Structure formats: C-alpha cells, structure tokens
Amino acid sequence: EAEVAQSPRYKITEKSQAVAFWCDPISGHATLYWYRQILGQGPELLVQFQDESVVDDSQLPKDRFSAERLKGVDSTLKIQPAELGDSAMYLCASSFTGSGNTIYFGEGSWLTVV
Amino acid sequence: AQSVSQHNHHVILSEAASLELGCNYSYGGTVNLFWYVQYPGQHLQLLLKYFSGDPLVKGIKGFEAEFIKSKFSFNLRKPSVQWSDTAEYFCAVNAIITNTDKLIFGTGTRLQVFP
C-alpha cells in the first residue's frame, strides 16, 4: 500500500536553530497538507497545497515557518528560528483533489526544541 | 468557525466491554465526518467516514459510527473491544464550504483496553 513518506522521524534542535522536514506524498495526490500535533491535542492544519500552490496557510506562523512544494510533488516545511513551543509532531498528509476524499497521513516527524 | 469536541479524553475498558466515544461538531452546513485511529508508534489511519446516505456507517475492525444530524454528533461504537484496540481515536470534520478538504480534528480520546 502506498504511503506518505516523511523525514526525519525524530529531530532534536536547540532554540533559535533552523529545522526542516521533508514529505513525499502518495503518487498522484495533488493535495498535500502539513499538520502540527501538540501532545494531548488533535492535529491542527498549518498549510495546504494544491499542486505547487498554497490554498490555505491561515494557521501558519509565517514569521518563522515556511513551506514549499516547488514542483507540486514533495514538500519541505521549515522553521527558523525554532522556539520551545514548536516542540510537537509534524504530520504530512495527502489526498486526491476534491472535497470528500480520504486524507492519508505519514508517520510524522517528532520535533523537540531544547 | 468549525470545531469538534470529543468529551471523553481517556477511556479505560476491559476486553469484551462495549465502547462508545462521543463526538460533536459545530457547523450548520453540510459536512463530511471521519474517525481516525492512531495506534502506538504508528501513523493516523482512517477508521471510517460518512459523506451521505445511511447515517450508520461501518468501518474497519468492527467499528461503526452513527451520524445524528439533529444532535451534530458522530459517535463511534464497538460492541466488544479487544486489547489491540488500545489507541488514540480522533474525530474529524470537513465542512463543505470550499473544495479544500480541510479537516478539523477533535482533541482525541485515548482508549486503553486491559485483558
């Protein structure tokens, strides 16, 4: 079964450093999502791409977070500078285009900021 | 704004007990509803979904959920739980206002099943 690939699985970084996460969606999925899941809470959407275009980044802290999907396939989420409150799991997900399609999640990237 | 409430944060059951996890959402329009499960150390997986039609939907592993529109609810049920059902369960809603598939998740319910 095709899966959403993410790396790294675990990352420990110092406050004020830069960190990046990579995601490769399921082949053929035009829609890609980055979610953040803080321990004890449900996933929260950070950014949504349709091909290479951002369609929703209303919850993305744009002063320190950036996301790109240059060729409309894989995507990178960057945090610079990292803050203690950024410690969370960062989930990538993908789906076929169109309302009502199932969203498939990757295993996530755990970030700890020290 | 849409929101999802899961009232049970932590549920502890013995094997063979019946399970019902509550989920309520706030949105007056048309919605798609989902239950996702996250087993320890694994990624979120779709358990079941409701788009339209029969409000009682059946998912994998013996789970089912009932959409009650008048109550804005989508409760998850299983008649007899197993130890392997120990996991975190998330209810999610997709409001059909734009063609963006944006999922709003609840805070999750942690289920522990003891043999």
Short mmCIF file of C-alpha atoms in Angstrom, two decimals:
data_model
loop_
_atom_site.label_atom_id
_atom_site.label_comp_id
_atom_site.label_asym_id
_atom_site.label_seq_id
_atom_site.Cartn_x
_atom_site.Cartn_y
_atom_site.Cartn_z
CA GLU A 1 0.00 0.00 0.00
CA ALA A 2 1.36 3.42 -0.95
CA GLU A 3 2.34 5.63 1.94
CA VAL A 4 3.19 9.22 2.67
CA ALA A 5 6.90 9.38 3.41
CA GLN A 6 8.35 11.80 5.94
CA SER A 7 11.80 12.52 7.26
CA PRO A 8 13.38 12.80 9.69
CA ARG A 9 11.26 10.78 12.12
CA TYR A 10 12.87 12.45 15.10
CA LYS A 11 14.69 15.74 15.43
CA ILE A 12 16.16 17.47 18.46
CA THR A 13 17.27 21.02 17.92
CA GLU A 14 18.33 23.93 20.04
CA LYS A 15 16.22 27.03 20.40
CA SER A 16 16.89 29.59 17.66
CA GLN A 17 18.27 27.00 15.25
CA ALA A 18 16.71 26.17 11.90
CA VAL A 19 14.98 22.86 11.22
CA ALA A 20 13.42 21.37 8.13
CA PHE A 21 11.06 18.48 7.47
CA TRP A 22 10.51 16.72 4.18
CA CYS A 23 7.43 14.97 2.83
CA ASP A 24 6.77 12.84 -0.23
CA PRO A 25 3.03 12.32 -0.77
CA ILE A 26 1.33 9.33 -2.33
CA SER A 27 1.87 9.34 -6.08
CA GLY A 28 -0.93 11.13 -7.89
CA HIS A 29 -2.16 13.07 -4.88
CA ALA A 30 -2.35 16.71 -5.87
CA THR A 31 -3.31 17.95 -2.42
CA LEU A 32 -0.69 18.00 0.32
CA TYR A 33 -1.14 19.08 3.93
CA TRP A 34 1.14 19.87 6.83
CA TYR A 35 -0.43 19.42 10.25
CA ARG A 36 1.04 20.05 13.70
CA GLN A 37 0.04 17.85 16.61
CA ILE A 38 0.96 19.04 20.07
CA LEU A 39 0.99 16.34 22.73
CA GLY A 40 -2.51 15.78 24.07
CA GLN A 41 -4.21 17.65 21.25
CA GLY A 42 -5.58 16.84 17.83
CA PRO A 43 -3.75 17.69 14.61
CA GLU A 44 -4.01 21.31 13.50
CA LEU A 45 -3.66 22.30 9.86
CA LEU A 46 -0.66 24.53 9.16
CA VAL A 47 -0.69 24.69 5.38
CA GLN A 48 -2.44 23.08 2.43
CA PHE A 49 -1.12 22.85 -1.12
CA GLN A 50 -2.95 22.18 -4.34
CA ASP A 51 -0.15 21.11 -6.66
CA GLU A 52 2.50 23.76 -6.08
CA SER A 53 0.13 26.46 -4.88
CA VAL A 54 -0.77 27.28 -1.30
CA VAL A 55 -4.54 27.21 -0.81
CA ASP A 56 -4.64 27.66 2.96
CA ASP A 57 -1.88 28.87 5.27
CA SER A 58 -4.05 30.83 7.66
CA GLN A 59 -2.70 28.96 10.70
CA LEU A 60 0.95 29.00 9.65
CA PRO A 61 3.11 31.29 11.84
CA LYS A 62 4.66 33.00 8.85
CA ASP A 63 7.25 34.91 10.82
CA ARG A 64 9.15 31.68 11.45
CA PHE A 65 7.51 28.94 9.41
CA SER A 66 7.71 28.45 5.68
CA ALA A 67 6.55 25.70 3.38
CA GLU A 68 7.15 25.00 -0.26
CA ARG A 69 6.19 22.46 -2.87
CA LEU A 70 8.15 23.71 -5.82
CA LYS A 71 7.35 21.03 -8.39
CA GLY A 72 4.00 20.04 -6.98
CA VAL A 73 5.24 16.74 -5.65
CA ASP A 74 7.35 16.63 -2.49
CA SER A 75 7.32 19.38 0.09
CA THR A 76 9.51 20.95 2.75
CA LEU A 77 8.41 22.63 5.96
CA LYS A 78 10.97 24.89 7.59
CA ILE A 79 11.12 26.53 10.99
CA GLN A 80 13.59 29.33 11.60
CA PRO A 81 14.26 30.14 14.34
CA ALA A 82 12.82 27.28 16.35
CA GLU A 83 11.21 28.08 19.69
CA LEU A 84 10.49 25.84 22.67
CA GLY A 85 6.78 25.94 21.90
CA ASP A 86 7.38 24.39 18.48
CA SER A 87 8.01 21.01 20.08
CA ALA A 88 5.36 18.79 18.51
CA MET A 89 4.76 16.17 15.88
CA TYR A 90 4.62 17.50 12.33
CA LEU A 91 2.37 15.42 10.13
CA CYS A 92 2.28 15.41 6.39
CA ALA A 93 -0.79 14.14 4.58
CA SER A 94 -2.05 13.89 1.04
CA SER A 95 -5.23 13.26 -0.89
CA PHE A 96 -6.68 13.31 -4.36
CA THR A 97 -8.14 16.65 -5.31
CA GLY A 98 -11.73 17.32 -4.48
CA SER A 99 -13.97 17.56 -1.49
CA GLY A 100 -14.62 14.41 0.47
CA ASN A 101 -11.54 12.42 -0.45
CA THR A 102 -9.76 10.44 2.22
CA ILE A 103 -6.66 12.11 3.59
CA TYR A 104 -3.73 9.77 4.16
CA PHE A 105 -1.17 10.61 6.82
CA GLY A 106 2.53 9.95 7.11
CA GLU A 107 4.14 8.69 10.30
CA GLY A 108 5.09 12.19 11.35
CA SER A 109 8.26 13.96 12.40
CA TRP A 110 8.77 14.45 16.10
CA LEU A 111 10.45 17.75 16.93
CA THR A 112 11.92 18.54 20.33
CA VAL A 113 13.30 22.03 20.84
CA VAL A 114 15.68 22.37 23.79
CA ALA B 1 -15.67 28.61 12.71
CA GLN B 2 -15.98 24.88 12.73
CA SER B 3 -14.94 22.91 15.79
CA VAL B 4 -15.01 19.34 17.00
CA SER B 5 -15.49 18.22 20.60
CA GLN B 6 -14.54 14.86 21.99
CA HIS B 7 -15.82 14.65 25.52
CA ASN B 8 -14.00 11.51 26.62
CA HIS B 9 -10.31 12.24 26.96
CA HIS B 10 -9.29 8.91 28.45
CA VAL B 11 -11.31 5.71 28.48
CA ILE B 12 -10.26 2.51 30.22
CA LEU B 13 -12.09 -0.72 29.45
CA SER B 14 -11.70 -4.43 29.92
CA GLU B 15 -11.70 -6.72 26.92
CA ALA B 16 -15.19 -7.60 25.66
CA ALA B 17 -16.69 -4.39 27.06
CA SER B 18 -18.70 -2.19 24.75
CA LEU B 19 -17.31 1.12 23.59
CA GLU B 20 -18.89 4.42 22.68
CA LEU B 21 -16.81 7.53 22.09
CA GLY B 22 -18.60 10.83 21.77
CA CYS B 23 -18.00 13.38 19.02
CA ASN B 24 -19.88 16.60 18.43
CA TYR B 25 -19.17 19.24 15.83
CA SER B 26 -20.24 22.79 15.34
CA TYR B 27 -21.13 23.72 11.79
CA GLY B 28 -24.56 24.28 10.36
CA GLY B 29 -23.88 23.28 6.79
CA THR B 30 -23.04 20.06 5.01
CA VAL B 31 -20.15 18.10 6.44
CA ASN B 32 -18.13 15.00 5.86
CA LEU B 33 -17.24 13.18 9.07
CA PHE B 34 -14.33 10.92 9.88
CA TRP B 35 -12.87 8.83 12.66
CA TYR B 36 -9.13 8.28 12.58
CA VAL B 37 -7.16 5.94 14.84
CA GLN B 38 -3.53 6.20 15.89
CA TYR B 39 -2.04 3.02 17.30
CA PRO B 40 1.05 3.42 19.50
CA GLY B 41 4.01 4.34 17.33
CA GLN B 42 2.02 4.36 14.11
CA HIS B 43 0.51 6.96 11.81
CA LEU B 44 -3.07 8.15 11.73
CA GLN B 45 -5.29 5.70 9.89
CA LEU B 46 -8.83 6.12 8.65
CA LEU B 47 -11.30 4.04 10.67
CA LEU B 48 -14.47 5.10 8.89
CA LYS B 49 -16.11 8.05 7.18
CA TYR B 50 -19.55 9.47 6.48
CA PHE B 51 -20.32 11.51 3.38
CA SER B 52 -24.02 10.94 2.77
CA GLY B 53 -26.70 8.27 2.77
CA ASP B 54 -27.17 5.76 5.57
CA PRO B 55 -26.23 7.58 8.78
CA LEU B 56 -24.92 4.35 10.29
CA VAL B 57 -21.53 3.67 8.79
CA LYS B 58 -19.36 0.65 9.32
CA GLY B 59 -15.60 0.82 9.35
CA ILE B 60 -12.69 -1.49 9.78
CA LYS B 61 -12.12 -3.81 12.73
CA GLY B 62 -15.76 -3.94 13.78
CA PHE B 63 -16.16 -0.22 14.43
CA GLU B 64 -19.24 1.73 13.44
CA ALA B 65 -20.46 5.28 13.86
CA GLU B 66 -23.82 6.95 13.68
CA PHE B 67 -24.39 10.42 12.27
CA ILE B 68 -27.23 12.21 14.04
CA LYS B 69 -27.67 15.49 12.23
CA SER B 70 -30.08 16.99 14.76
CA LYS B 71 -27.53 16.47 17.50
CA PHE B 72 -24.46 17.39 15.42
CA SER B 73 -22.97 14.13 16.62
CA PHE B 74 -20.95 11.29 15.12
CA ASN B 75 -20.31 8.83 17.93
CA LEU B 76 -18.03 5.85 17.47
CA ARG B 77 -19.09 2.44 18.74
CA LYS B 78 -17.81 -1.09 19.02
CA PRO B 79 -19.80 -3.84 20.74
CA SER B 80 -16.81 -5.73 22.12
CA VAL B 81 -13.34 -4.21 22.37
CA GLN B 82 -10.06 -6.08 22.18
CA TRP B 83 -6.69 -5.36 23.73
CA SER B 84 -5.45 -4.48 20.23
CA ASP B 85 -7.92 -1.56 20.12
CA THR B 86 -5.71 0.34 22.56
CA ALA B 87 -5.00 3.55 20.67
CA GLU B 88 -5.87 7.22 20.33
CA TYR B 89 -9.06 7.98 18.43
CA PHE B 90 -9.70 11.25 16.64
CA CYS B 91 -12.95 12.55 15.25
CA ALA B 92 -12.64 14.99 12.35
CA VAL B 93 -14.97 17.08 10.24
CA ASN B 94 -14.63 18.55 6.78
CA ALA B 95 -17.03 21.38 6.18
CA ILE B 96 -18.23 21.50 2.59
CA ILE B 97 -17.81 25.22 2.04
CA THR B 98 -14.95 25.15 -0.37
CA ASN B 99 -13.27 22.42 -2.31
CA THR B 100 -10.30 22.30 0.04
CA ASP B 101 -10.77 19.12 2.09
CA LYS B 102 -9.63 20.90 5.24
CA LEU B 103 -10.04 18.57 8.21
CA ILE B 104 -10.75 19.92 11.67
CA PHE B 105 -9.79 17.42 14.36
CA GLY B 106 -11.01 16.93 17.89
CA THR B 107 -8.53 16.64 20.75
CA GLY B 108 -8.66 12.86 20.70
CA THR B 109 -9.68 10.10 23.08
CA ARG B 110 -7.12 7.76 24.49
CA LEU B 111 -8.50 4.24 24.82
CA GLN B 112 -6.80 1.67 26.99
CA VAL B 113 -8.10 -1.90 26.91
CA PHE B 114 -6.93 -4.33 29.55
CA PRO B 115 -7.04 -8.10 29.08
#
